[in-house]
CSV table of C-alpha atoms in Angstrom, one decimal:
chain,number,residue,atom,x,y,z
A,216,MET,CA,54.0,-4.1,-14.9
A,217,PHE,CA,51.9,-7.2,-14.7
A,218,SER,CA,53.8,-10.2,-16.0
A,219,SER,CA,51.1,-12.6,-17.2
A,220,HIS,CA,53.4,-15.3,-18.4
A,221,LEU,CA,55.0,-15.6,-14.9
A,222,PHE,CA,51.6,-15.6,-13.3
A,223,VAL,CA,50.4,-18.4,-15.6
A,224,SER,CA,53.6,-20.4,-14.9
A,225,PHE,CA,53.0,-20.0,-11.2
A,226,PHE,CA,49.4,-20.8,-11.6
A,227,THR,CA,50.4,-24.0,-13.4
A,228,ALA,CA,52.9,-25.0,-10.7
A,229,ILE,CA,50.2,-24.6,-8.0
A,230,SER,CA,47.8,-26.7,-10.1
A,231,TYR,CA,50.2,-29.5,-10.5
A,232,SER,CA,51.2,-29.4,-6.8
A,233,VAL,CA,47.5,-29.7,-5.8
A,234,MET,CA,47.1,-32.6,-8.3
A,235,ALA,CA,50.3,-34.4,-7.1
A,236,LEU,CA,49.0,-34.3,-3.6
A,237,ALA,CA,45.6,-35.7,-4.8
A,238,LEU,CA,43.8,-32.7,-3.3
A,239,ALA,CA,40.6,-31.2,-4.5
A,240,THR,CA,39.2,-34.0,-6.6
A,241,VAL,CA,35.6,-35.0,-7.3
A,242,PRO,CA,34.8,-38.5,-8.4
A,243,ALA,CA,33.3,-38.9,-11.8
A,244,GLY,CA,30.4,-41.3,-12.1
A,245,ASN,CA,32.8,-44.1,-13.0
A,246,GLY,CA,34.8,-43.5,-9.8
A,247,GLU,CA,37.8,-41.9,-11.5
A,248,PRO,CA,39.1,-38.8,-9.8
A,249,VAL,CA,38.5,-35.5,-11.7
A,250,TYR,CA,40.9,-32.8,-10.6
A,251,TRP,CA,38.5,-29.9,-10.7
A,252,THR,CA,41.3,-27.6,-9.8
A,253,ARG,CA,42.9,-28.4,-13.1
A,254,TRP,CA,39.8,-27.0,-14.8
A,255,LEU,CA,39.7,-24.0,-12.5
A,256,PHE,CA,43.3,-23.2,-13.2
A,257,TYR,CA,42.7,-23.7,-16.9
A,258,ILE,CA,39.8,-21.2,-16.9
A,259,GLY,CA,42.2,-18.6,-15.4
A,260,SER,CA,45.5,-19.4,-17.1
A,261,CYS,CA,44.2,-20.1,-20.5
A,262,SER,CA,42.0,-17.0,-20.5
A,263,ILE,CA,45.1,-15.0,-19.6
A,264,LEU,CA,47.1,-16.7,-22.4
A,265,THR,CA,44.5,-16.0,-25.0
A,266,LEU,CA,44.4,-12.4,-23.9
A,267,ASP,CA,48.2,-12.3,-24.4
A,268,ILE,CA,47.8,-13.9,-27.8
A,269,ALA,CA,45.1,-11.5,-28.8
A,270,THR,CA,47.3,-8.6,-27.6
A,271,ILE,CA,50.2,-9.9,-29.8
A,272,ALA,CA,47.8,-10.2,-32.7
A,273,LYS,CA,46.7,-6.6,-32.0
A,274,LYS,CA,43.0,-7.4,-31.5
A,275,SER,CA,40.7,-4.8,-30.2
A,276,ASN,CA,39.6,-4.8,-26.5
A,277,VAL,CA,36.3,-6.2,-27.5
A,278,LYS,CA,37.9,-9.1,-29.4
A,279,LYS,CA,40.2,-9.7,-26.4
A,280,ALA,CA,37.2,-10.0,-24.2
A,281,GLU,CA,35.5,-12.4,-26.7
A,282,VAL,CA,38.5,-14.8,-26.7
A,283,ALA,CA,38.7,-14.7,-22.9
A,284,VAL,CA,35.0,-15.6,-22.6
A,285,PHE,CA,35.2,-18.3,-25.3
A,286,THR,CA,38.3,-19.8,-23.5
A,287,ALA,CA,36.6,-19.8,-20.1
A,288,LEU,CA,33.5,-21.5,-21.7
A,289,THR,CA,35.7,-24.1,-23.4
A,290,MET,CA,37.3,-25.0,-20.0
A,291,PHE,CA,34.0,-24.9,-18.1
A,292,CYS,CA,32.2,-27.2,-20.6
A,293,GLY,CA,35.4,-29.4,-20.6
A,294,PHE,CA,35.1,-29.8,-16.8
A,295,LEU,CA,31.4,-30.8,-17.1
A,296,ALA,CA,32.2,-33.3,-19.9
A,297,SER,CA,34.9,-34.8,-17.6
A,298,VAL,CA,32.6,-35.2,-14.6
A,299,ILE,CA,29.6,-36.7,-16.5
A,300,ILE,CA,30.0,-40.3,-17.5
A,301,THR,CA,26.8,-40.9,-19.4
A,302,ALA,CA,26.6,-40.2,-23.1
A,303,ASP,CA,25.5,-36.7,-22.1
A,304,ARG,CA,29.2,-35.8,-21.6
A,305,TRP,CA,29.5,-35.7,-25.4
A,306,TRP,CA,27.1,-32.7,-25.4
A,307,PHE,CA,29.4,-30.8,-23.2
A,308,PHE,CA,32.4,-31.9,-25.2
A,309,GLY,CA,30.6,-30.5,-28.2
A,310,LEU,CA,29.8,-27.3,-26.5
A,311,SER,CA,33.4,-27.0,-25.3
A,312,THR,CA,34.6,-27.6,-28.9
A,313,ALA,CA,32.2,-25.0,-30.2
A,314,ALA,CA,33.5,-22.4,-27.8
A,315,TYR,CA,37.1,-23.4,-28.8
A,316,VAL,CA,36.3,-23.0,-32.4
A,317,GLY,CA,34.7,-19.6,-31.6
A,318,MET,CA,37.9,-18.5,-29.8
A,319,LEU,CA,40.0,-19.7,-32.8
A,320,TYR,CA,37.7,-17.8,-35.2
A,321,VAL,CA,38.1,-14.6,-33.3
A,322,LEU,CA,41.9,-15.0,-33.2
A,323,PHE,CA,42.3,-16.0,-36.8
A,324,LYS,CA,39.9,-13.5,-38.2
A,325,SER,CA,42.1,-10.8,-39.7
A,326,SER,CA,42.1,-7.3,-38.3
A,327,ASP,CA,43.2,-4.1,-39.8
A,328,GLU,CA,46.0,-3.8,-37.3
A,329,GLY,CA,47.2,-7.4,-37.3
A,330,SER,CA,50.6,-8.2,-36.0
A,331,SER,CA,53.2,-9.9,-38.2
A,332,ASN,CA,53.8,-12.3,-35.3
A,333,GLY,CA,50.1,-13.0,-34.8
A,334,PRO,CA,49.7,-15.7,-37.4
A,335,SER,CA,52.6,-17.9,-36.2
A,336,ILE,CA,51.4,-17.6,-32.6
A,337,MET,CA,47.9,-18.5,-33.6
A,338,TRP,CA,49.1,-21.5,-35.5
A,339,PHE,CA,51.0,-22.5,-32.4
A,340,VAL,CA,47.7,-22.3,-30.5
A,341,LEU,CA,45.8,-24.3,-33.1
A,342,LEU,CA,48.3,-27.1,-33.3
A,343,THR,CA,49.2,-27.4,-29.6
A,344,TRP,CA,45.9,-26.6,-27.9
A,345,SER,CA,44.0,-28.9,-30.2
A,346,LEU,CA,45.9,-31.8,-28.7
A,347,PHE,CA,44.1,-31.3,-25.3
A,348,PRO,CA,40.7,-32.6,-26.6
A,349,VAL,CA,42.6,-35.5,-28.3
A,350,VAL,CA,43.9,-36.5,-24.9
A,351,TRP,CA,40.5,-36.1,-23.4
A,352,ILE,CA,39.0,-38.4,-26.1
A,353,LEU,CA,41.8,-41.0,-25.5
A,354,ALA,CA,41.5,-40.9,-21.7
A,355,SER,CA,38.9,-42.4,-19.4
A,356,THR,CA,36.9,-39.2,-20.0
A,357,GLY,CA,36.4,-40.2,-23.6
A,358,PHE,CA,37.0,-43.7,-24.9
A,359,GLY,CA,39.4,-45.0,-22.2
A,360,ILE,CA,42.2,-45.9,-24.6
A,361,VAL,CA,45.0,-44.6,-22.3
A,362,ALA,CA,45.4,-45.1,-18.6
A,363,VAL,CA,45.0,-42.3,-16.1
A,364,ASP,CA,48.7,-42.0,-15.4
A,365,ILE,CA,49.5,-41.7,-19.1
A,366,GLU,CA,46.7,-39.1,-19.4
A,367,ALA,CA,48.3,-37.1,-16.6
A,368,ILE,CA,51.7,-37.3,-18.3
A,369,LEU,CA,50.3,-36.1,-21.6
A,370,TYR,CA,48.5,-33.2,-20.0
A,371,LEU,CA,51.7,-32.3,-18.1
A,372,ALA,CA,53.7,-32.3,-21.4
A,373,LEU,CA,51.0,-30.2,-23.1
A,374,ASP,CA,50.9,-27.8,-20.2
A,375,LEU,CA,54.7,-27.4,-20.2
A,376,VAL,CA,54.6,-26.5,-23.9
A,377,THR,CA,51.5,-24.4,-24.1
A,378,LYS,CA,51.9,-22.5,-20.9
A,379,ILE,CA,55.5,-22.5,-19.6
A,380,GLY,CA,57.1,-22.7,-23.1
A,381,PHE,CA,54.8,-20.2,-24.5
A,382,GLY,CA,55.4,-17.9,-21.6
A,383,LEU,CA,59.2,-18.1,-22.1
A,384,TYR,CA,58.7,-17.4,-25.8
A,385,VAL,CA,56.5,-14.3,-25.1
A,386,SER,CA,58.9,-13.0,-22.4
A,387,THR,CA,61.8,-13.2,-24.8
A,388,ASN,CA,60.2,-12.1,-28.0
A,389,HIS,CA,57.3,-9.7,-27.2
A,390,THR,CA,56.4,-6.7,-25.1
A,391,LEU,CA,52.7,-7.0,-24.4
A,392,LYS,CA,51.0,-3.6,-24.6
A,393,ASN,CA,47.3,-3.0,-24.7
């Protein structure tokens, strides 16, 4: 059986190893490194996580596909917003936010077969995943209020909670079945 939470944890470990070695970066227009691999791994890992969440919430296969696509669009537009340093980055931040809201809408919209655990998991997603754009806004990608090293620590902490912690929760409390 495919163990998505272990895959996501492994994916996250690879991502942070690549970033710790300062590999696979592209410079933003302001010279700051952008770890494009973070965004690539986010597209994969977060899409898998939203599929897990949609499965727990007993969403249809069509809805599962919708949340996965919305999640991938969120991350792709987030990457573009991180690379662009002109005011145009806010357009991509807005598109990323719109895709994120679309993903949340699909997850929160009640279904006839909703899971009793679905709402608590979706609130977890809303509360923890919504902190990522806050870090983006505070970091050099947004208004430059926090330093790059603080940004990295905040993203690491969020990744530990939203990916590793969530994977542990799912592995001990749920059996994911389509």
